[in-house]
Structure formats: structure tokens, C-alpha cells
Amino acid sequence: MEKQKINLHTHSKFSDGKNTAREHVIAAIEKGFTVLGFSEHSLHPLDPAFYYDVDSNWHMLPRDFEAYVKEIKALKEEFADRIIIQLGFEADYFLSPKLGLAFPDKASYSKFKPDFIIGSVHFINTPGGFFSVDNKAEEVEKGLKAFYSDSKGNINGKAAVCDYFEAQRQMLARGKFEIIGHPDLIRIRNGALNFFDENESWYKEQLKLTAKAIATAGVIAEINTGAIARGLMNDVYPAAQFLEYLKEQEVPVCINTDAHKCEFLDASFDYAAQCAKKAGYDELSYPVEGKIVHIKL
């Protein structure tokens, strides 16, 4: 059996990527990939227009879903003798009494016939409103101050973080999908804002609870290198402690790069593999063509 090289977390110009899907495929072949999966940001069935006043659009527009599916299927056929192309979505979990519900579920995405779905939480919803934890640092700070600060302006980072992980556990309980994306994304702006301490016991307890929920859901946790490629962190998601808890729960893992540019399709693959090995993993697991492919580390 040939050596496998797989990435299932790729964004093209259909959402917030910088390259076309075709450019990604050609680059993936040149880099020696055997499988490439596309996973455009999706808020299906919601229209992402509701957040345009606080953020630039980074989700696929409803009118583009049909074109996206058609394009990836065409590329799958065209390059079938050179690489396996997979159609996927990075489906957001978003629950708002005012704006509605979006969550990663094979049933709700069935009309698109995806090969896989990545379930991700980018937003924290509160009774007063919502914000994205993956926004610019100053925008994340605005969200924290608006929804998690007292009358003196002191931010309750613990409450925000707990709400983030609770949203993930809700997503895992309600949805049906194959991979959970960047499970501790809440860390991305903590280096700049310092709104919580990853060494505190309450935070570790949130990781343990979430690791158990991931195991119960039976999904694969991705080791995501996207923040390294974008220069936002010098580490992968999930962090070492989280990875150890995932291993304790026997949660399978894969390595995905969350590539928004062709050049980042295999960014920091070796480092991510080292992180997996350090946590005790000896293989990676990927959903490919309806089955789980295992790759030895």
C-alpha cells in the first residue's frame, strides 16, 4: 500500500481561502498528497449576513453551495487517476433564539451528499448577543467586554471559556459528523488578551469534559496547524494537555492544516506528528470514501 498523505481541512475562494479549488488540487498533487478534502465554512441553513456588521464574511454564501458542490465533484472526476478529492464542509454550530440554529449534521447536509463534515465552534452565543473567538484580537476583546465584563470592566474569562466548551459539547450531542475542528480554538487570541490561564484546574476540567464528549460522540479530533501557518500561535490545536486527555479517552486523531493558501496545505505536518506521538498516539485516522483510513506515525 502506498504511503498516504492526507489533508481534509482546506478552504478555497468559495469561503475565505485565497486560492481556487483547482489551484489547491494542483498544489496538492505537486506536494505528494494522496487525498485532499475541501471543507468550506458553512452556516447552513442560516445566511451569514447576520454578522456582517461585526466581521467580514468568511462563510460560504447560500447561493454558492450548488456551484461549490458541482466544482468539487468535477475536480474529483478530472483528477481521479492522480489524487482522491473529497467534498466536505466545515459546519459551524450556532444556536441563537433570535437568529436560529445551524449545526453539523449529516441529515441536514444530505442534499449536498458530502463525503465528510467537520464540526466547529467559532461563535459564543450569549443572551445578550454573540461574537467570534476567531476574529481579530481587538474584536474578540470587544465581545468579551460586551458580554463577559462587570460594571468595572473586569472580564470574566472563565465564564467565556466555559461557554465556549459547553457549545462544543452541545454540538457533539446534537450533531452527526466525522471530525471536530480545532477543539480549543478559544486559545487563539489568549496570547494577546490573556483572559484565562490554561494551567488552572477549572480549565483542565473543561478539557476533560470535552474530551469525554468527543469520545462519546465517536468523532475524530483534528490536530490543526492553521494558527502556525497564519502566524497567530506557535502551537497546534489542541494543546499538549488536551491531546493527552483525548488519548486517555481513546479518541482517534488526524492532522489537518486548515489551509487557506496552497502553500500551507502541508504546513507544520512534522511538528503536528511530533505532538501526536508525544501524547502517545502511533497512528492517524481519516474518513475517506466511506471508511476510516489509518496512517502509522
Coordinates of C-alpha atoms in Angstrom, one line a residue, residues 44-187:
H44 CA -26.3 26.1 6.6
P45 CA -29.2 26.7 6.8
L46 CA -28.5 30.2 8.0
D47 CA -27.4 33.1 5.9
P48 CA -24.1 34.5 7.3
A49 CA -25.3 38.1 6.6
F50 CA -26.3 38.5 10.2
Y51 CA -22.7 39.1 11.3
Y52 CA -21.6 41.4 8.5
D53 CA -21.8 44.4 10.8
V54 CA -19.2 43.0 13.2
D55 CA -17.0 40.9 10.9
S56 CA -16.0 40.4 7.2
N57 CA -17.8 37.5 5.6
W58 CA -15.9 34.2 5.9
H59 CA -18.7 31.7 5.4
M60 CA -19.9 30.3 2.1
L61 CA -22.9 32.2 0.8
P62 CA -26.1 30.2 0.4
R63 CA -26.2 31.0 -3.4
D64 CA -22.8 29.4 -3.8
F65 CA -23.4 25.9 -2.3
E66 CA -24.6 24.4 -5.6
A67 CA -21.6 25.8 -7.5
Y68 CA -19.2 24.5 -4.8
V69 CA -20.6 21.0 -4.9
K70 CA -20.5 21.0 -8.7
E71 CA -16.9 22.2 -8.8
I72 CA -15.5 19.7 -6.3
K73 CA -17.3 16.8 -7.9
A74 CA -16.0 17.9 -11.3
L75 CA -12.4 18.1 -9.9
K76 CA -12.9 14.7 -8.2
E77 CA -13.6 13.1 -11.6
E78 CA -11.0 15.1 -13.6
F79 CA -8.1 14.2 -11.2
A80 CA -9.4 10.7 -10.2
D81 CA -6.2 9.0 -11.5
R82 CA -3.9 11.3 -9.6
I83 CA -5.5 12.1 -6.3
I84 CA -8.6 11.4 -4.3
I85 CA -10.7 14.5 -3.8
Q86 CA -13.3 14.7 -1.1
L87 CA -16.3 17.0 -0.7
G88 CA -16.8 18.3 2.8
F89 CA -18.0 21.2 4.9
E90 CA -16.7 22.9 8.0
A91 CA -20.1 23.3 9.5
D92 CA -20.5 25.8 12.3
Y93 CA -22.5 25.2 15.5
F94 CA -24.6 28.4 16.1
L95 CA -27.6 28.5 18.4
S96 CA -29.4 31.7 18.8
P97 CA -33.1 32.2 19.9
K98 CA -33.2 35.3 17.7
L99 CA -31.2 34.1 14.6
G100 CA -31.8 30.4 14.6
L101 CA -29.8 27.2 14.6
A102 CA -27.0 25.8 12.5
F103 CA -25.2 22.7 13.4
P104 CA -23.1 19.9 11.7
D105 CA -25.3 17.0 10.9
K106 CA -25.3 14.5 8.0
A107 CA -29.1 14.6 7.8
S108 CA -29.3 18.4 7.3
Y109 CA -26.5 18.3 4.7
S110 CA -27.7 15.2 2.9
K111 CA -28.9 17.1 -0.2
F112 CA -25.2 18.0 -0.9
K113 CA -24.0 14.4 -0.4
P114 CA -20.8 15.3 1.4
D115 CA -18.0 12.8 1.9
F116 CA -17.4 14.2 5.4
I117 CA -18.3 17.0 7.7
I118 CA -16.0 18.9 10.2
G119 CA -18.0 20.3 13.1
S120 CA -16.5 23.5 14.5
V121 CA -17.4 26.2 17.1
H122 CA -16.3 29.7 16.1
F123 CA -19.0 31.7 17.9
I124 CA -20.0 32.1 21.5
N125 CA -23.7 32.9 21.9
T126 CA -25.0 34.7 25.0
P127 CA -28.4 36.1 26.0
G128 CA -27.1 39.5 25.0
G129 CA -25.5 38.6 21.7
F130 CA -22.7 36.7 20.0
F131 CA -19.1 37.1 18.9
S132 CA -16.5 35.0 17.1
V133 CA -13.5 33.9 19.1
D134 CA -11.5 33.6 15.8
N135 CA -11.8 37.4 15.0
K136 CA -9.1 40.0 15.3
A137 CA -7.8 40.4 18.9
E138 CA -9.5 43.8 19.3
E139 CA -12.8 42.4 18.1
V140 CA -12.6 39.4 20.5
E141 CA -11.8 41.9 23.3
K142 CA -14.9 43.9 22.4
G143 CA -17.0 40.7 22.6
L144 CA -15.6 39.8 25.9
K145 CA -16.2 43.3 27.3
A146 CA -19.7 43.4 25.9
F147 CA -20.9 40.1 27.2
Y148 CA -18.5 39.0 30.0
S149 CA -17.5 42.0 32.0
D150 CA -18.8 43.6 35.2
S151 CA -19.7 47.2 35.8
K152 CA -16.0 48.0 36.4
G153 CA -14.9 46.5 33.0
N154 CA -13.3 43.4 34.5
I155 CA -13.6 40.5 32.1
N156 CA -14.8 37.1 33.3
G157 CA -12.6 35.0 31.0
K158 CA -13.5 31.8 32.8
A159 CA -17.2 32.2 32.0
A160 CA -16.5 32.9 28.3
V161 CA -14.2 29.8 28.1
C162 CA -16.7 27.6 29.8
D163 CA -19.5 28.8 27.5
Y164 CA -17.2 28.0 24.5
F165 CA -16.6 24.4 25.6
E166 CA -20.3 24.0 26.6
A167 CA -21.2 24.9 23.0
Q168 CA -18.8 22.3 21.7
R169 CA -20.4 19.6 23.9
Q170 CA -23.9 20.7 22.7
M171 CA -22.7 20.4 19.1
L172 CA -21.2 16.9 19.8
A173 CA -24.5 15.8 21.5
R174 CA -26.8 17.1 18.7
G175 CA -24.8 16.6 15.5
K176 CA -23.6 13.7 13.4
F177 CA -20.3 14.4 11.8
E178 CA -16.8 12.8 11.4
I179 CA -14.3 15.3 12.6
I180 CA -14.3 18.0 15.3
G181 CA -12.3 21.0 14.2
H182 CA -9.7 22.9 16.2
P183 CA -11.3 21.9 19.6
D184 CA -9.6 24.6 21.7
L185 CA -9.8 27.5 19.2
I186 CA -10.7 29.7 22.2
R187 CA -6.9 29.9 22.8

